[in-house]
Amino acid sequence: MSLAMPALPFDIVVFDLDGTLADTAPDLAGALAHMLSRLGRPELTLDAVRTMIGNGVRALVRRALRATGGADEILEEEGHALFLAHYGAHLCIGTKPYPGTEQALDALAESGAALAVCTNKPEAFARALIAQLGWESRFAAIVGGDSLAARKPDPAPLHEAIARAGGGRAVLVGDSVTDAATARAAGVPFVVVRFGYSDRPVEDLGADAVVDSFAGLTDALADL
């Protein structure tokens, strides 16, 4: 017997991807390890990589190079190309959904909410990863870091995701200061997950709600 879902005050629930829906750090770290090895740099630990994720691939590559000796624009471009080639072929080797992710997505869909993704990952990678996770039919919209001229924390990608998903009352679920700033700029509520890649305590992000796991997401959204 299915339990009644709580009524949600939102038409659309928009999710960040890396560090929110799935732990992608192992495969991002693998691509960075390949890049750094090719450039004669030392490998970074997985924990170090987790602190560097956010703001897109170029920012990740730049942070990794700076942490291992610095780089000029030419080396950053070389590193970027090496990273993209490796990551594009190894998107979902170690990547796993966080516990309860699919159950939460099912519950939100049962409640009648449309689901969308707004990420700074390149759109082609985001779509390919979502397909490899078996989620391609779950989301009404997927907006990546290169879908528009602007990326998060600019509000334009979030507004675009909301519009593509049908428009209406929306909330952003994410894990970082970038997501928090995006939600504020867009004028939508923000729910932060505690288990993501935040570089600071999630209580400092000014979220409307904090969830420790996806088991508490629908109730947190219903309470907003």
Coordinates of N, CA and C in Angstrom, one line a residue:
M1 N 0.8 -1.2 0.0 CA 0.0 0.0 0.0 C 0.9 1.2 0.0
S2 N 0.7 2.2 -0.9 CA 1.5 3.3 -1.0 C 1.0 4.4 0.0
L3 N 1.9 5.1 0.6 CA 1.6 6.2 1.5 C 1.3 7.5 0.7
A4 N 0.4 8.3 1.2 CA 0.1 9.5 0.5 C 1.3 10.5 0.6
M5 N 1.6 11.1 -0.5 CA 2.7 12.1 -0.5 C 2.3 13.4 0.1
P6 N 3.1 14.1 0.8 CA 2.7 15.4 1.3 C 2.5 16.4 0.2
A7 N 1.5 17.3 0.3 CA 1.3 18.3 -0.7 C 2.5 19.2 -0.8
L8 N 3.0 19.5 -2.0 CA 4.1 20.3 -2.2 C 3.7 21.7 -2.6
P9 N 4.3 22.8 -2.1 CA 4.0 24.1 -2.6 C 4.8 24.5 -3.8
F10 N 5.3 23.5 -4.6 CA 6.1 23.8 -5.8 C 5.6 23.0 -7.0
D11 N 5.6 23.6 -8.1 CA 5.3 22.9 -9.4 C 6.6 22.2 -10.0
I12 N 7.7 22.8 -9.6 CA 9.0 22.3 -10.2 C 10.1 22.2 -9.1
V13 N 10.8 21.1 -9.1 CA 11.9 20.9 -8.2 C 13.1 20.8 -9.1
V14 N 14.1 21.8 -9.0 CA 15.3 21.8 -9.8 C 16.4 21.3 -8.9
F15 N 17.2 20.4 -9.5 CA 18.4 19.9 -8.8 C 19.7 20.3 -9.4
D16 N 20.7 20.5 -8.6 CA 22.1 20.5 -9.0 C 22.4 19.0 -9.3
L17 N 23.5 18.8 -10.0 CA 23.8 17.4 -10.3 C 25.0 16.8 -9.4
D18 N 26.2 17.4 -9.6 CA 27.4 16.9 -8.9 C 27.3 17.3 -7.4
G19 N 27.4 16.3 -6.6 CA 27.3 16.6 -5.1 C 25.9 16.7 -4.6
T20 N 24.9 16.6 -5.5 CA 23.5 16.7 -5.0 C 22.8 15.4 -5.4
L21 N 22.6 15.1 -6.7 CA 22.0 13.9 -7.1 C 22.9 12.7 -7.0
A22 N 24.2 12.9 -7.4 CA 25.1 11.8 -7.4 C 26.5 12.3 -7.0
D23 N 27.2 11.3 -6.4 CA 28.6 11.5 -6.0 C 29.5 11.2 -7.2
T24 N 29.8 12.3 -8.0 CA 30.6 12.2 -9.2 C 32.1 12.4 -9.0
A25 N 32.5 12.7 -7.8 CA 33.9 13.0 -7.5 C 34.8 11.9 -7.9
P26 N 34.5 10.6 -7.7 CA 35.5 9.6 -8.2 C 35.9 9.7 -9.6
D27 N 34.9 9.9 -10.5 CA 35.2 10.0 -11.9 C 35.9 11.3 -12.3
L28 N 35.5 12.4 -11.6 CA 36.2 13.7 -11.8 C 37.6 13.6 -11.4
A29 N 37.8 12.9 -10.3 CA 39.2 12.7 -9.8 C 40.0 11.9 -10.7
G30 N 39.4 10.8 -11.3 CA 40.1 10.0 -12.3 C 40.5 10.8 -13.5
A31 N 39.6 11.7 -14.0 CA 40.0 12.5 -15.1 C 41.1 13.5 -14.8
L32 N 41.0 14.0 -13.6 CA 42.1 14.9 -13.1 C 43.4 14.2 -13.0
A33 N 43.4 13.0 -12.5 CA 44.6 12.2 -12.3 C 45.2 11.9 -13.7
H34 N 44.4 11.6 -14.7 CA 44.9 11.4 -16.0 C 45.6 12.7 -16.6
M35 N 44.9 13.8 -16.4 CA 45.4 15.1 -16.9 C 46.7 15.4 -16.2
L36 N 46.7 15.3 -14.9 CA 47.9 15.7 -14.1 C 49.1 14.8 -14.5
S37 N 48.9 13.5 -14.6 CA 49.9 12.6 -15.0 C 50.5 12.9 -16.4
R38 N 49.7 13.2 -17.3 CA 50.1 13.6 -18.6 C 51.0 14.9 -18.6
L39 N 50.7 15.8 -17.6 CA 51.4 17.0 -17.5 C 52.5 17.0 -16.5
G40 N 52.8 15.8 -16.0 CA 53.9 15.6 -15.1 C 53.7 16.2 -13.7
R41 N 52.4 16.2 -13.3 CA 52.1 16.8 -12.0 C 51.7 15.7 -11.0
P42 N 51.8 15.9 -9.7 CA 51.4 14.9 -8.7 C 49.9 14.8 -8.7
E43 N 49.4 13.6 -8.3 CA 48.0 13.3 -8.2 C 47.4 13.9 -7.0
L44 N 46.1 14.3 -7.1 CA 45.4 14.9 -5.9 C 44.6 13.8 -5.2
T45 N 44.4 14.0 -4.0 CA 43.6 13.0 -3.2 C 42.1 13.3 -3.6
L46 N 41.3 12.2 -3.4 CA 39.9 12.4 -3.6 C 39.3 13.5 -2.8
D47 N 39.7 13.5 -1.5 CA 39.1 14.6 -0.6 C 39.5 16.0 -1.1
A48 N 40.7 16.1 -1.7 CA 41.1 17.4 -2.2 C 40.3 17.8 -3.4
V49 N 40.0 16.8 -4.3 CA 39.2 17.0 -5.5 C 37.7 17.5 -5.1
R50 N 37.2 16.8 -4.0 CA 35.9 17.2 -3.6 C 35.7 18.7 -3.3
T51 N 36.8 19.3 -2.7 CA 36.8 20.7 -2.4 C 36.9 21.6 -3.6
M52 N 37.3 21.1 -4.7 CA 37.5 21.9 -5.9 C 36.3 21.9 -6.9
I53 N 35.3 21.0 -6.7 CA 34.2 20.8 -7.6 C 33.2 22.0 -7.4
G54 N 32.8 22.5 -8.6 CA 31.9 23.6 -8.6 C 32.3 24.6 -9.6
N55 N 31.4 25.3 -10.2 CA 31.7 26.4 -11.2 C 32.1 25.8 -12.6
G56 N 32.0 24.5 -12.8 CA 32.3 24.0 -14.1 C 33.7 23.4 -14.3
V57 N 33.9 22.8 -15.5 CA 35.1 22.0 -15.7 C 36.3 22.9 -15.8
R58 N 36.3 24.1 -16.4 CA 37.4 25.0 -16.5 C 37.9 25.4 -15.1
A59 N 37.0 25.7 -14.2 CA 37.3 26.0 -12.8 C 38.0 24.9 -12.1
L60 N 37.5 23.7 -12.3 CA 38.1 22.5 -11.7 C 39.5 22.3 -12.2
V61 N 39.7 22.3 -13.5 CA 41.0 22.2 -14.1 C 42.0 23.2 -13.5
R62 N 41.5 24.5 -13.5 CA 42.4 25.6 -13.0 C 42.8 25.4 -11.6
R63 N 41.8 25.0 -10.7 CA 42.1 24.7 -9.3 C 43.1 23.6 -9.1
A64 N 42.9 22.5 -9.9 CA 43.8 21.4 -9.8 C 45.3 21.8 -10.2
L65 N 45.4 22.5 -11.3 CA 46.7 23.0 -11.7 C 47.4 23.9 -10.7
R66 N 46.6 24.8 -10.2 CA 47.1 25.7 -9.2 C 47.6 25.0 -8.0
A67 N 46.9 23.9 -7.6 CA 47.2 23.2 -6.4 C 48.4 22.3 -6.6
T68 N 48.9 22.1 -7.9 CA 50.0 21.2 -8.1 C 51.1 21.9 -8.8
G69 N 51.2 23.3 -8.7 CA 52.3 24.0 -9.2 C 52.0 25.2 -10.1
G70 N 50.7 25.5 -10.3 CA 50.4 26.7 -11.1 C 50.3 26.4 -12.6
A71 N 49.8 27.4 -13.3 CA 49.7 27.2 -14.8 C 49.4 28.5 -15.4
D72 N 49.8 28.7 -16.7 CA 49.4 29.8 -17.5 C 48.2 29.4 -18.3
E73 N 47.8 30.3 -19.2 CA 46.6 30.0 -20.0 C 46.8 28.9 -21.0
I74 N 48.0 28.8 -21.5 CA 48.3 27.8 -22.5 C 48.2 26.4 -21.8
L75 N 48.8 26.3 -20.6 CA 48.8 25.0 -19.9 C 47.3 24.7 -19.5
E76 N 46.6 25.7 -19.1 CA 45.2 25.4 -18.7 C 44.4 24.9 -19.9
E77 N 44.6 25.4 -21.0 CA 43.9 24.9 -22.2 C 44.3 23.5 -22.5
E78 N 45.6 23.2 -22.4 CA 46.0 21.8 -22.6 C 45.4 20.9 -21.6
G79 N 45.4 21.3 -20.3 CA 44.8 20.5 -19.3 C 43.3 20.3 -19.5
H80 N 42.6 21.3 -19.9 CA 41.2 21.3 -20.2 C 40.9 20.2 -21.2
A81 N 41.7 20.2 -22.3 CA 41.5 19.3 -23.4 C 41.7 17.8 -22.9
L82 N 42.8 17.6 -22.1 CA 43.1 16.3 -21.6 C 42.0 15.8 -20.7
F83 N 41.5 16.7 -19.8 CA 40.4 16.3 -18.9 C 39.2 15.9 -19.7
L84 N 38.8 16.8 -20.6 CA 37.5 16.5 -21.3 C 37.6 15.2 -22.1
A85 N 38.7 14.9 -22.7 CA 38.8 13.6 -23.5 C 38.7 12.4 -22.6
H86 N 39.3 12.5 -21.4 CA 39.2 11.3 -20.5 C 37.9 11.2 -19.8
Y87 N 37.4 12.4 -19.3 CA 36.1 12.3 -18.6 C 35.0 11.9 -19.5
G88 N 35.0 12.4 -20.7 CA 33.9 12.1 -21.6 C 33.8 10.6 -21.9
A89 N 34.9 9.8 -21.7 CA 34.9 8.4 -21.9 C 34.7 7.6 -20.6
H90 N 34.7 8.3 -19.5 CA 34.6 7.6 -18.2 C 33.7 8.4 -17.3
L91 N 32.5 8.7 -17.7 CA 31.6 9.5 -16.9 C 31.0 8.8 -15.7
C92 N 30.8 7.5 -15.9 CA 30.0 6.8 -14.8 C 30.7 5.5 -14.5
I93 N 31.9 5.5 -14.1 CA 32.7 4.4 -13.7 C 32.5 4.2 -12.1
G94 N 32.9 5.3 -11.4 CA 32.8 5.3 -10.0 C 31.6 6.1 -9.5
T95 N 31.0 6.8 -10.3 CA 29.8 7.7 -9.9 C 28.7 6.9 -9.4
K96 N 28.1 7.3 -8.3 CA 26.9 6.6 -7.8 C 25.9 7.6 -7.3
P97 N 24.6 7.3 -7.4 CA 23.6 8.2 -6.8 C 23.7 8.1 -5.3
Y98 N 23.4 9.2 -4.7 CA 23.4 9.2 -3.2 C 22.3 8.3 -2.7
P99 N 22.4 7.7 -1.5 CA 21.4 6.9 -1.0 C 20.0 7.6 -1.0
G100 N 19.0 6.9 -1.5 CA 17.6 7.4 -1.4 C 17.3 8.4 -2.6
T101 N 18.3 8.6 -3.5 CA 18.0 9.6 -4.5 C 16.8 9.2 -5.4
E102 N 16.8 8.0 -5.9 CA 15.7 7.5 -6.8 C 14.4 7.5 -6.1
Q103 N 14.4 7.0 -4.8 CA 13.1 7.0 -4.1 C 12.6 8.4 -3.9
A104 N 13.4 9.4 -3.7 CA 13.0 10.8 -3.5 C 12.5 11.3 -4.9
L105 N 13.1 11.0 -6.0 CA 12.6 11.4 -7.3 C 11.3 10.8 -7.6
D106 N 11.1 9.6 -7.2 CA 9.8 8.9 -7.4 C 8.7 9.6 -6.6
A107 N 9.0 9.9 -5.4 CA 8.0 10.5 -4.5 C 7.7 11.9 -5.0
L108 N 8.6 12.7 -5.5 CA 8.3 14.0 -6.0 C 7.5 13.9 -7.3
A109 N 7.8 13.0 -8.2 CA 7.0 12.8 -9.4 C 5.6 12.3 -9.0
E110 N 5.5 11.5 -8.0 CA 4.1 11.0 -7.6 C 3.3 12.2 -7.0
S111 N 4.0 13.2 -6.4 CA 3.3 14.4 -5.9 C 2.8 15.3 -7.0
G112 N 3.3 15.1 -8.2 CA 2.9 15.9 -9.3 C 3.9 17.0 -9.7
A113 N 5.0 17.0 -9.1 CA 6.0 18.0 -9.4 C 6.8 17.6 -10.6
A114 N 7.1 18.6 -11.5 CA 8.1 18.4 -12.6 C 9.5 18.5 -12.0
L115 N 10.4 17.7 -12.6 CA 11.8 17.7 -12.1 C 12.7 18.2 -13.2
A116 N 13.8 18.9 -12.8 CA 14.7 19.5 -13.7 C 16.1 19.5 -13.1
V117 N 17.1 19.6 -13.9 CA 18.5 19.7 -13.5 C 19.1 21.0 -14.0
C118 N 19.8 21.7 -13.1 CA 20.6 22.9 -13.5 C 22.0 22.7 -12.9
T119 N 22.9 22.5 -13.8 CA 24.3 22.2 -13.4 C 25.3 23.0 -14.2
N120 N 26.5 23.1 -13.6 CA 27.6 23.8 -14.3 C 28.4 22.8 -15.1
K121 N 28.1 21.5 -15.1 CA 28.7 20.5 -15.9 C 28.2 20.8 -17.4
P122 N 29.1 20.6 -18.4 CA 28.7 20.8 -19.7 C 27.4 20.0 -20.0
E123 N 26.5 20.5 -20.8 CA 25.2 19.9 -21.0 C 25.3 18.5 -21.6
A124 N 26.2 18.3 -22.6 CA 26.4 17.0 -23.2 C 26.8 16.0 -22.1
F125 N 27.8 16.3 -21.3 CA 28.2 15.4 -20.2 C 27.0 15.1 -19.2
A126 N 26.3 16.2 -18.9 CA 25.2 16.0 -17.9 C 24.2 15.1 -18.5
R127 N 23.8 15.3 -19.8 CA 22.8 14.4 -20.4 C 23.3 12.9 -20.5
A128 N 24.6 12.8 -20.9 CA 25.2 11.5 -21.0 C 25.2 10.7 -19.6
L129 N 25.6 11.5 -18.6 CA 25.7 10.9 -17.3 C 24.3 10.5 -16.8
I130 N 23.3 11.4 -17.0 CA 22.0 11.1 -16.5 C 21.4 9.9 -17.3
A131 N 21.8 9.7 -18.6 CA 21.3 8.6 -19.3 C 22.0 7.3 -18.8
Q132 N 23.3 7.4 -18.5 CA 24.0 6.2 -18.0 C 23.5 5.8 -16.6
L133 N 22.9 6.7 -15.8 CA 22.3 6.4 -14.5 C 20.9 5.9 -14.7
G134 N 20.4 5.9 -15.9 CA 19.0 5.4 -16.2 C 18.0 6.4 -15.8
W135 N 18.3 7.7 -15.8 CA 17.4 8.8 -15.4 C 16.9 9.6 -16.5
E136 N 17.1 9.3 -17.8 CA 16.8 10.2 -18.9 C 15.3 10.6 -18.9
S137 N 14.4 9.7 -18.5 CA 13.0 10.0 -18.5 C 12.5 10.7 -17.3
R138 N 13.3 11.0 -16.3 CA 12.9 11.6 -15.1 C 12.8 13.1 -15.1
F139 N 13.6 13.7 -16.0 CA 13.7 15.2 -15.9 C 13.1 15.9 -17.1
A140 N 12.2 16.9 -16.8 CA 11.6 17.6 -17.9 C 12.5 18.6 -18.5
A141 N 13.6 18.9 -17.9 CA 14.6 19.9 -18.4 C 16.0 19.6 -17.8
I142 N 17.0 19.8 -18.7 CA 18.4 19.7 -18.2 C 19.1 20.9 -18.8
V143 N 19.7 21.7 -18.0 CA 20.4 22.9 -18.4 C 21.8 22.8 -17.8
G144 N 22.8 22.8 -18.7 CA 24.2 22.7 -18.3 C 25.0 24.0 -18.3
G145 N 26.2 23.9 -17.9 CA 27.0 25.1 -17.8 C 27.3 25.8 -19.1
D146 N 27.1 25.1 -20.2 CA 27.3 25.7 -21.5 C 26.0 25.9 -22.3
S147 N 24.9 25.6 -21.7 CA 23.6 25.7 -22.4 C 23.3 27.2 -22.8
L148 N 23.7 28.1 -21.9 CA 23.5 29.5 -22.2 C 24.9 30.3 -22.1
A149 N 24.8 31.5 -22.4 CA 26.1 32.3 -22.3 C 26.5 32.5 -20.8
A150 N 25.6 32.4 -19.9 CA 25.9 32.5 -18.5 C 25.8 31.2 -17.8
R151 N 26.5 31.0 -16.7 CA 26.4 29.8 -15.8 C 26.1 30.2 -14.4
K152 N 25.7 29.3 -13.6 CA 25.5 29.5 -12.1 C 26.8 30.1 -11.6
P153 N 26.7 31.2 -10.7 CA 25.6 31.6 -9.9 C 24.7 32.7 -10.6
D154 N 25.0 33.0 -11.9 CA 24.0 33.8 -12.6 C 22.6 33.1 -12.6
P155 N 21.6 33.8 -12.4 CA 20.3 33.1 -12.3 C 19.7 32.7 -13.6
A156 N 20.3 33.1 -14.8 CA 19.7 32.7 -16.1 C 19.6 31.2 -16.3
P157 N 20.6 30.4 -16.0 CA 20.3 28.9 -16.2 C 19.2 28.4 -15.4
L158 N 19.1 28.8 -14.1 CA 18.0 28.4 -13.3 C 16.6 28.8 -13.9
H159 N 16.5 30.1 -14.3 CA 15.3 30.5 -14.9 C 15.0 29.7 -16.2
E160 N 16.0 29.4 -16.9 CA 15.8 28.6 -18.1 C 15.3 27.2 -17.8
A161 N 15.9 26.5 -16.8 CA 15.5 25.2 -16.4 C 14.0 25.2 -16.0
I162 N 13.6 26.2 -15.2 CA 12.3 26.4 -14.8 C 11.3 26.5 -16.0
A163 N 11.7 27.4 -16.9 CA 10.9 27.6 -18.1 C 10.7 26.4 -18.9
R164 N 11.8 25.7 -19.1 CA 11.8 24.4 -20.0 C 11.0 23.3 -19.3
A165 N 10.9 23.4 -18.0 CA 10.1 22.4 -17.3 C 8.6 22.7 -17.2
G166 N 8.3 23.9 -17.7 CA 6.8 24.2 -17.8 C 6.5 25.5 -17.0
G167 N 7.4 26.0 -16.2 CA 7.2 27.2 -15.5 C 6.3 27.0 -14.3
G168 N 6.3 28.0 -13.4 CA 5.5 27.8 -12.1 C 6.4 28.0 -10.9
R169 N 5.9 27.7 -9.8 CA 6.6 27.8 -8.5 C 7.7 26.8 -8.4
A170 N 8.9 27.2 -8.1 CA 10.1 26.4 -8.2 C 10.9 26.5 -7.0
V171 N 11.7 25.5 -6.7 CA 12.7 25.4 -5.6 C 14.0 24.8 -6.2
L172 N 15.1 25.2 -5.7 CA 16.4 24.7 -6.1 C 16.9 23.8 -5.0
V173 N 17.4 22.6 -5.3 CA 18.0 21.7 -4.3 C 19.5 21.6 -4.8
G174 N 20.4 22.0 -3.9 CA 21.8 21.9 -4.2 C 22.7 21.7 -3.0
D175 N 24.0 21.9 -3.2 CA 25.0 21.5 -2.2 C 26.0 22.6 -1.9
S176 N 26.0 23.7 -2.6 CA 27.1 24.6 -2.5 C 26.8 26.1 -2.4
V177 N 27.8 26.9 -2.2 CA 27.6 28.3 -2.1 C 27.2 28.8 -3.5
T178 N 27.6 28.2 -4.6 CA 27.2 28.6 -5.9 C 25.7 28.4 -6.1
D179 N 25.2 27.3 -5.6 CA 23.7 27.0 -5.7 C 23.0 28.0 -4.8
A180 N 23.5 28.3 -3.7 CA 22.8 29.2 -2.8 C 22.7 30.6 -3.4
A181 N 23.8 31.1 -4.0 CA 23.8 32.4 -4.7 C 22.9 32.4 -5.9
T182 N 22.8 31.3 -6.6 CA 22.0 31.2 -7.8 C 20.5 31.3 -7.4
A183 N 20.1 30.6 -6.3 CA 18.7 30.6 -5.9 C 18.4 32.0 -5.4
R184 N 19.3 32.7 -4.7 CA 19.0 34.0 -4.2 C 18.8 35.0 -5.4
A185 N 19.7 34.9 -6.4 CA 19.6 35.8 -7.5 C 18.4 35.5 -8.3
A186 N 17.9 34.3 -8.4 CA 16.7 34.0 -9.1 C 15.4 34.2 -8.3
G187 N 15.5 34.4 -7.0 CA 14.4 34.7 -6.2 C 13.5 33.4 -5.9
V188 N 14.2 32.3 -5.8 CA 13.5 31.0 -5.5 C 14.1 30.4 -4.2
P189 N 13.3 29.7 -3.5 CA 13.8 29.0 -2.3 C 14.9 28.0 -2.6
F190 N 15.7 27.8 -1.6 CA 16.9 27.0 -1.7 C 16.9 25.9 -0.6
V191 N 17.1 24.7 -1.0 CA 17.3 23.6 0.0 C 18.7 23.0 -0.2
V192 N 19.5 22.9 0.8 CA 20.8 22.4 0.7 C 20.9 21.0 1.3
V193 N 21.7 20.1 0.6 CA 21.9 18.8 1.1 C 23.2 18.8 1.9
R194 N 23.3 18.1 3.0 CA 24.4 18.1 3.9 C 25.6 17.3 3.3
F195 N 25.3 16.3 2.4 CA 26.3 15.3 2.0 C 27.0 15.7 0.8
G196 N 26.9 16.9 0.2 CA 27.6 17.3 -1.0 C 29.0 17.8 -0.9
Y197 N 29.3 18.7 -1.8 CA 30.7 19.2 -1.9 C 30.9 20.6 -1.4
S198 N 30.1 21.0 -0.4 CA 30.2 22.4 0.1 C 31.6 22.6 0.7
D199 N 32.2 23.8 0.4 CA 33.5 24.2 1.0 C 33.4 24.9 2.3
R200 N 32.1 24.9 2.9 CA 31.9 25.5 4.2 C 30.7 24.8 4.8
P201 N 30.5 25.1 6.1 CA 29.3 24.4 6.8 C 28.1 24.8 6.1
V202 N 27.2 23.9 5.8 CA 26.0 24.2 5.0 C 25.1 25.1 5.8
E203 N 25.2 25.2 7.1 CA 24.4 26.1 7.9 C 24.8 27.6 7.5
D204 N 25.9 27.8 6.9 CA 26.4 29.2 6.6 C 25.9 29.6 5.2
L205 N 25.1 28.7 4.5 CA 24.7 29.1 3.2 C 23.4 29.8 3.1
G206 N 22.7 30.0 4.2 CA 21.5 30.7 4.2 C 20.3 30.0 3.5
A207 N 20.3 28.7 3.5 CA 19.3 27.9 2.9 C 18.0 28.0 3.6
D208 N 16.9 27.8 2.9 CA 15.6 27.8 3.6 C 15.4 26.5 4.3
A209 N 16.1 25.4 4.0 CA 16.1 24.1 4.7 C 17.3 23.4 4.4
V210 N 17.7 22.6 5.4 CA 18.9 21.7 5.3 C 18.4 20.3 5.4
V211 N 18.8 19.4 4.5 CA 18.4 18.0 4.6 C 19.6 17.1 4.8
D212 N 19.6 16.2 5.7 CA 20.7 15.3 6.0 C 20.7 14.2 5.0
S213 N 19.6 13.8 4.4 CA 19.5 12.7 3.4 C 18.3 12.9 2.6
F214 N 18.2 12.2 1.5 CA 17.1 12.3 0.6 C 15.8 11.8 1.3
A215 N 15.9 11.0 2.3 CA 14.7 10.6 3.0 C 13.9 11.7 3.6
G216 N 14.5 12.8 3.9 CA 13.8 13.9 4.5 C 13.4 15.0 3.5
L217 N 13.7 14.8 2.2 CA 13.5 15.9 1.2 C 12.0 16.3 1.0
T218 N 11.2 15.3 0.8 CA 9.8 15.7 0.5 C 9.1 16.4 1.7
D219 N 9.4 16.0 2.9 CA 8.9 16.6 4.0 C 9.4 18.1 4.2
A220 N 10.7 18.2 3.9 CA 11.3 19.6 3.9 C 10.7 20.5 2.9
L221 N 10.5 20.0 1.7 CA 9.8 20.8 0.7 C 8.4 21.1 1.1
A222 N 7.7 20.2 1.6 CA 6.3 20.4 2.0 C 6.2 21.5 3.1
D223 N 7.2 21.6 3.9 CA 7.2 22.5 5.0 C 7.6 24.0 4.6
L224 N 8.1 24.2 3.4 CA 8.5 25.5 3.0 C 7.3 26.4 2.7

